[in-house]
Amino acid sequence: MSGSMMSNVGNRQVYEAGDQRTNKSTDTDPREFAYEEGQKNSHKLDDPKDQRSLANRLAAAEKKDREREDHSEAGDPRAPAWHHGNEPSKGAKIDAELQKEDEELLARKAKKGTDAMTGKKN
């Protein structure tokens, strides 16, 4: 007896070879379409051999600068909520208060001109 005859799952007719193989006409090689679709990261912003216009390069550089400025804005923890037109969360408000207190403490220490760090021996 063959191994498929001893199977307890279904009958042999379910496992015919024709059901398991695909038709050659419907089988397509995914590499054939690789150049029809855009390749990911195919255009580097600073690539001198890229044939984009100077205006497109300038626009991409400005966009990159704007994105960098948006992400570097770590001043106020409430700012992201305000930028989206929402009220800041309770945690963001508390963080802003703590940040303000820390800045005031550092300003007082700088005004004294001494290192008034607690626990530090002179």
JSON list of C-alpha atoms in Angstrom, two decimals:
[
{"chain": "A", "resi": 1, "resn": "MET", "atom": "CA", "xyz": [0.00, 0.00, 0.00]},
{"chain": "A", "resi": 2, "resn": "SER", "atom": "CA", "xyz": [1.18, 3.49, -0.69]},
{"chain": "A", "resi": 3, "resn": "GLY", "atom": "CA", "xyz": [1.39, 6.20, 1.95]},
{"chain": "A", "resi": 4, "resn": "SER", "atom": "CA", "xyz": [-1.62, 8.09, 0.61]},
{"chain": "A", "resi": 5, "resn": "MET", "atom": "CA", "xyz": [-3.81, 5.02, 0.89]},
{"chain": "A", "resi": 6, "resn": "MET", "atom": "CA", "xyz": [-3.11, 4.84, 4.60]},
{"chain": "A", "resi": 7, "resn": "SER", "atom": "CA", "xyz": [-4.13, 8.43, 5.23]},
{"chain": "A", "resi": 8, "resn": "ASN", "atom": "CA", "xyz": [-7.14, 8.96, 7.45]},
{"chain": "A", "resi": 9, "resn": "VAL", "atom": "CA", "xyz": [-7.79, 12.43, 6.03]},
{"chain": "A", "resi": 10, "resn": "GLY", "atom": "CA", "xyz": [-10.17, 12.44, 3.06]},
{"chain": "A", "resi": 11, "resn": "ASN", "atom": "CA", "xyz": [-9.92, 10.18, 0.05]},
{"chain": "A", "resi": 12, "resn": "ARG", "atom": "CA", "xyz": [-7.27, 9.86, -2.66]},
{"chain": "A", "resi": 13, "resn": "GLN", "atom": "CA", "xyz": [-9.25, 11.77, -5.26]},
{"chain": "A", "resi": 14, "resn": "VAL", "atom": "CA", "xyz": [-8.77, 15.01, -3.33]},
{"chain": "A", "resi": 15, "resn": "TYR", "atom": "CA", "xyz": [-5.00, 14.75, -3.68]},
{"chain": "A", "resi": 16, "resn": "GLU", "atom": "CA", "xyz": [-4.72, 14.33, -7.43]},
{"chain": "A", "resi": 17, "resn": "ALA", "atom": "CA", "xyz": [-1.62, 15.85, -8.97]},
{"chain": "A", "resi": 18, "resn": "GLY", "atom": "CA", "xyz": [-3.64, 18.11, -11.27]},
{"chain": "A", "resi": 19, "resn": "ASP", "atom": "CA", "xyz": [-5.09, 19.93, -8.30]},
{"chain": "A", "resi": 20, "resn": "GLN", "atom": "CA", "xyz": [-1.68, 20.64, -6.86]},
{"chain": "A", "resi": 21, "resn": "ARG", "atom": "CA", "xyz": [0.01, 22.09, -9.92]},
{"chain": "A", "resi": 22, "resn": "THR", "atom": "CA", "xyz": [-0.63, 25.42, -11.58]},
{"chain": "A", "resi": 23, "resn": "ASN", "atom": "CA", "xyz": [-1.10, 25.93, -15.28]},
{"chain": "A", "resi": 24, "resn": "LYS", "atom": "CA", "xyz": [2.04, 27.12, -17.10]},
{"chain": "A", "resi": 25, "resn": "SER", "atom": "CA", "xyz": [0.14, 29.90, -18.88]},
{"chain": "A", "resi": 26, "resn": "THR", "atom": "CA", "xyz": [-0.97, 31.46, -15.59]},
{"chain": "A", "resi": 27, "resn": "ASP", "atom": "CA", "xyz": [2.46, 31.06, -14.01]},
{"chain": "A", "resi": 28, "resn": "THR", "atom": "CA", "xyz": [4.32, 34.36, -14.37]},
{"chain": "A", "resi": 29, "resn": "ASP", "atom": "CA", "xyz": [7.79, 35.23, -13.28]},
{"chain": "A", "resi": 30, "resn": "PRO", "atom": "CA", "xyz": [7.68, 38.19, -10.85]},
{"chain": "A", "resi": 31, "resn": "ARG", "atom": "CA", "xyz": [11.02, 39.38, -12.23]},
{"chain": "A", "resi": 32, "resn": "GLU", "atom": "CA", "xyz": [9.33, 40.21, -15.53]},
{"chain": "A", "resi": 33, "resn": "PHE", "atom": "CA", "xyz": [7.43, 43.05, -13.89]},
{"chain": "A", "resi": 34, "resn": "ALA", "atom": "CA", "xyz": [10.31, 44.37, -11.81]},
{"chain": "A", "resi": 35, "resn": "TYR", "atom": "CA", "xyz": [11.01, 47.29, -14.13]},
{"chain": "A", "resi": 36, "resn": "GLU", "atom": "CA", "xyz": [7.41, 48.19, -14.85]},
{"chain": "A", "resi": 37, "resn": "GLU", "atom": "CA", "xyz": [6.83, 49.10, -11.23]},
{"chain": "A", "resi": 38, "resn": "GLY", "atom": "CA", "xyz": [9.00, 51.64, -9.48]},
{"chain": "A", "resi": 39, "resn": "GLN", "atom": "CA", "xyz": [11.89, 50.27, -7.50]},
{"chain": "A", "resi": 40, "resn": "LYS", "atom": "CA", "xyz": [11.97, 51.23, -3.83]},
{"chain": "A", "resi": 41, "resn": "ASN", "atom": "CA", "xyz": [14.57, 53.95, -3.11]},
{"chain": "A", "resi": 42, "resn": "SER", "atom": "CA", "xyz": [15.57, 54.08, -6.78]},
{"chain": "A", "resi": 43, "resn": "HIS", "atom": "CA", "xyz": [16.05, 57.85, -6.63]},
{"chain": "A", "resi": 44, "resn": "LYS", "atom": "CA", "xyz": [18.58, 59.12, -4.16]},
{"chain": "A", "resi": 45, "resn": "LEU", "atom": "CA", "xyz": [18.13, 62.79, -3.32]},
{"chain": "A", "resi": 46, "resn": "ASP", "atom": "CA", "xyz": [21.80, 63.65, -3.70]},
{"chain": "A", "resi": 47, "resn": "ASP", "atom": "CA", "xyz": [22.64, 61.44, -6.68]},
{"chain": "A", "resi": 48, "resn": "PRO", "atom": "CA", "xyz": [24.45, 63.59, -9.29]},
{"chain": "A", "resi": 49, "resn": "LYS", "atom": "CA", "xyz": [23.77, 61.05, -12.07]},
{"chain": "A", "resi": 50, "resn": "ASP", "atom": "CA", "xyz": [20.03, 61.16, -11.49]},
{"chain": "A", "resi": 51, "resn": "GLN", "atom": "CA", "xyz": [18.28, 62.96, -14.34]},
{"chain": "A", "resi": 52, "resn": "ARG", "atom": "CA", "xyz": [15.85, 64.96, -12.26]},
{"chain": "A", "resi": 53, "resn": "SER", "atom": "CA", "xyz": [15.56, 68.66, -12.89]},
{"chain": "A", "resi": 54, "resn": "LEU", "atom": "CA", "xyz": [17.21, 71.23, -10.66]},
{"chain": "A", "resi": 55, "resn": "ALA", "atom": "CA", "xyz": [13.79, 72.44, -9.53]},
{"chain": "A", "resi": 56, "resn": "ASN", "atom": "CA", "xyz": [12.86, 68.93, -8.36]},
{"chain": "A", "resi": 57, "resn": "ARG", "atom": "CA", "xyz": [16.18, 68.59, -6.52]},
{"chain": "A", "resi": 58, "resn": "LEU", "atom": "CA", "xyz": [15.66, 71.95, -4.83]},
{"chain": "A", "resi": 59, "resn": "ALA", "atom": "CA", "xyz": [12.11, 71.05, -3.82]},
{"chain": "A", "resi": 60, "resn": "ALA", "atom": "CA", "xyz": [13.28, 67.73, -2.38]},
{"chain": "A", "resi": 61, "resn": "ALA", "atom": "CA", "xyz": [16.05, 69.44, -0.41]},
{"chain": "A", "resi": 62, "resn": "GLU", "atom": "CA", "xyz": [13.61, 72.00, 1.01]},
{"chain": "A", "resi": 63, "resn": "LYS", "atom": "CA", "xyz": [11.17, 69.23, 1.97]},
{"chain": "A", "resi": 64, "resn": "LYS", "atom": "CA", "xyz": [13.96, 67.34, 3.70]},
{"chain": "A", "resi": 65, "resn": "ASP", "atom": "CA", "xyz": [14.93, 70.47, 5.66]},
{"chain": "A", "resi": 66, "resn": "ARG", "atom": "CA", "xyz": [11.31, 71.09, 6.69]},
{"chain": "A", "resi": 67, "resn": "GLU", "atom": "CA", "xyz": [10.93, 67.50, 7.89]},
{"chain": "A", "resi": 68, "resn": "ARG", "atom": "CA", "xyz": [14.15, 67.76, 9.87]},
{"chain": "A", "resi": 69, "resn": "GLU", "atom": "CA", "xyz": [12.91, 70.97, 11.53]},
{"chain": "A", "resi": 70, "resn": "ASP", "atom": "CA", "xyz": [9.57, 69.36, 12.39]},
{"chain": "A", "resi": 71, "resn": "HIS", "atom": "CA", "xyz": [11.23, 66.40, 14.07]},
{"chain": "A", "resi": 72, "resn": "SER", "atom": "CA", "xyz": [13.85, 68.47, 15.87]},
{"chain": "A", "resi": 73, "resn": "GLU", "atom": "CA", "xyz": [11.22, 70.60, 17.61]},
{"chain": "A", "resi": 74, "resn": "ALA", "atom": "CA", "xyz": [11.60, 69.14, 21.09]},
{"chain": "A", "resi": 75, "resn": "GLY", "atom": "CA", "xyz": [11.01, 72.40, 22.95]},
{"chain": "A", "resi": 76, "resn": "ASP", "atom": "CA", "xyz": [7.44, 72.11, 24.15]},
{"chain": "A", "resi": 77, "resn": "PRO", "atom": "CA", "xyz": [5.86, 68.71, 24.78]},
{"chain": "A", "resi": 78, "resn": "ARG", "atom": "CA", "xyz": [2.44, 70.23, 24.07]},
{"chain": "A", "resi": 79, "resn": "ALA", "atom": "CA", "xyz": [3.44, 71.38, 20.57]},
{"chain": "A", "resi": 80, "resn": "PRO", "atom": "CA", "xyz": [2.40, 68.23, 18.63]},
{"chain": "A", "resi": 81, "resn": "ALA", "atom": "CA", "xyz": [-1.14, 68.45, 19.99]},
{"chain": "A", "resi": 82, "resn": "TRP", "atom": "CA", "xyz": [-1.37, 72.15, 19.17]},
{"chain": "A", "resi": 83, "resn": "HIS", "atom": "CA", "xyz": [-0.07, 71.55, 15.63]},
{"chain": "A", "resi": 84, "resn": "HIS", "atom": "CA", "xyz": [-2.92, 69.09, 15.08]},
{"chain": "A", "resi": 85, "resn": "GLY", "atom": "CA", "xyz": [-5.49, 71.44, 16.59]},
{"chain": "A", "resi": 86, "resn": "ASN", "atom": "CA", "xyz": [-6.03, 69.39, 19.75]},
{"chain": "A", "resi": 87, "resn": "GLU", "atom": "CA", "xyz": [-5.77, 70.10, 23.43]},
{"chain": "A", "resi": 88, "resn": "PRO", "atom": "CA", "xyz": [-2.57, 68.67, 24.94]},
{"chain": "A", "resi": 89, "resn": "SER", "atom": "CA", "xyz": [-2.90, 65.61, 27.14]},
{"chain": "A", "resi": 90, "resn": "LYS", "atom": "CA", "xyz": [-2.53, 65.71, 30.91]},
{"chain": "A", "resi": 91, "resn": "GLY", "atom": "CA", "xyz": [0.88, 64.06, 30.64]},
{"chain": "A", "resi": 92, "resn": "ALA", "atom": "CA", "xyz": [2.08, 66.64, 28.12]},
{"chain": "A", "resi": 93, "resn": "LYS", "atom": "CA", "xyz": [0.93, 69.45, 30.41]},
{"chain": "A", "resi": 94, "resn": "ILE", "atom": "CA", "xyz": [2.78, 67.91, 33.37]},
{"chain": "A", "resi": 95, "resn": "ASP", "atom": "CA", "xyz": [5.89, 67.44, 31.23]},
{"chain": "A", "resi": 96, "resn": "ALA", "atom": "CA", "xyz": [5.74, 71.11, 30.22]},
{"chain": "A", "resi": 97, "resn": "GLU", "atom": "CA", "xyz": [5.50, 72.19, 33.88]},
{"chain": "A", "resi": 98, "resn": "LEU", "atom": "CA", "xyz": [8.44, 69.97, 34.84]},
{"chain": "A", "resi": 99, "resn": "GLN", "atom": "CA", "xyz": [10.47, 71.27, 31.94]},
{"chain": "A", "resi": 100, "resn": "LYS", "atom": "CA", "xyz": [9.71, 74.87, 32.95]},
{"chain": "A", "resi": 101, "resn": "GLU", "atom": "CA", "xyz": [10.78, 74.15, 36.55]},
{"chain": "A", "resi": 102, "resn": "ASP", "atom": "CA", "xyz": [14.02, 72.56, 35.34]},
{"chain": "A", "resi": 103, "resn": "GLU", "atom": "CA", "xyz": [14.80, 75.56, 33.14]},
{"chain": "A", "resi": 104, "resn": "GLU", "atom": "CA", "xyz": [14.17, 77.94, 36.05]},
{"chain": "A", "resi": 105, "resn": "LEU", "atom": "CA", "xyz": [16.43, 75.87, 38.32]},
{"chain": "A", "resi": 106, "resn": "LEU", "atom": "CA", "xyz": [19.20, 75.85, 35.73]},
{"chain": "A", "resi": 107, "resn": "ALA", "atom": "CA", "xyz": [18.82, 79.61, 35.22]},
{"chain": "A", "resi": 108, "resn": "ARG", "atom": "CA", "xyz": [19.18, 80.19, 38.98]},
{"chain": "A", "resi": 109, "resn": "LYS", "atom": "CA", "xyz": [22.26, 77.98, 39.11]},
{"chain": "A", "resi": 110, "resn": "ALA", "atom": "CA", "xyz": [23.79, 79.82, 36.17]},
{"chain": "A", "resi": 111, "resn": "LYS", "atom": "CA", "xyz": [23.04, 83.16, 37.82]},
{"chain": "A", "resi": 112, "resn": "LYS", "atom": "CA", "xyz": [24.84, 82.09, 41.02]},
{"chain": "A", "resi": 113, "resn": "GLY", "atom": "CA", "xyz": [27.89, 81.12, 39.04]},
{"chain": "A", "resi": 114, "resn": "THR", "atom": "CA", "xyz": [28.58, 78.18, 41.31]},
{"chain": "A", "resi": 115, "resn": "ASP", "atom": "CA", "xyz": [27.88, 74.55, 40.85]},
{"chain": "A", "resi": 116, "resn": "ALA", "atom": "CA", "xyz": [25.11, 74.12, 43.39]},
{"chain": "A", "resi": 117, "resn": "MET", "atom": "CA", "xyz": [24.50, 70.47, 42.61]},
{"chain": "A", "resi": 118, "resn": "THR", "atom": "CA", "xyz": [23.23, 68.59, 45.63]},
{"chain": "A", "resi": 119, "resn": "GLY", "atom": "CA", "xyz": [25.42, 65.82, 46.93]},
{"chain": "A", "resi": 120, "resn": "LYS", "atom": "CA", "xyz": [28.55, 67.09, 45.19]},
{"chain": "A", "resi": 121, "resn": "LYS", "atom": "CA", "xyz": [31.58, 67.71, 47.34]},
{"chain": "A", "resi": 122, "resn": "ASN", "atom": "CA", "xyz": [33.77, 70.71, 46.58]}
]
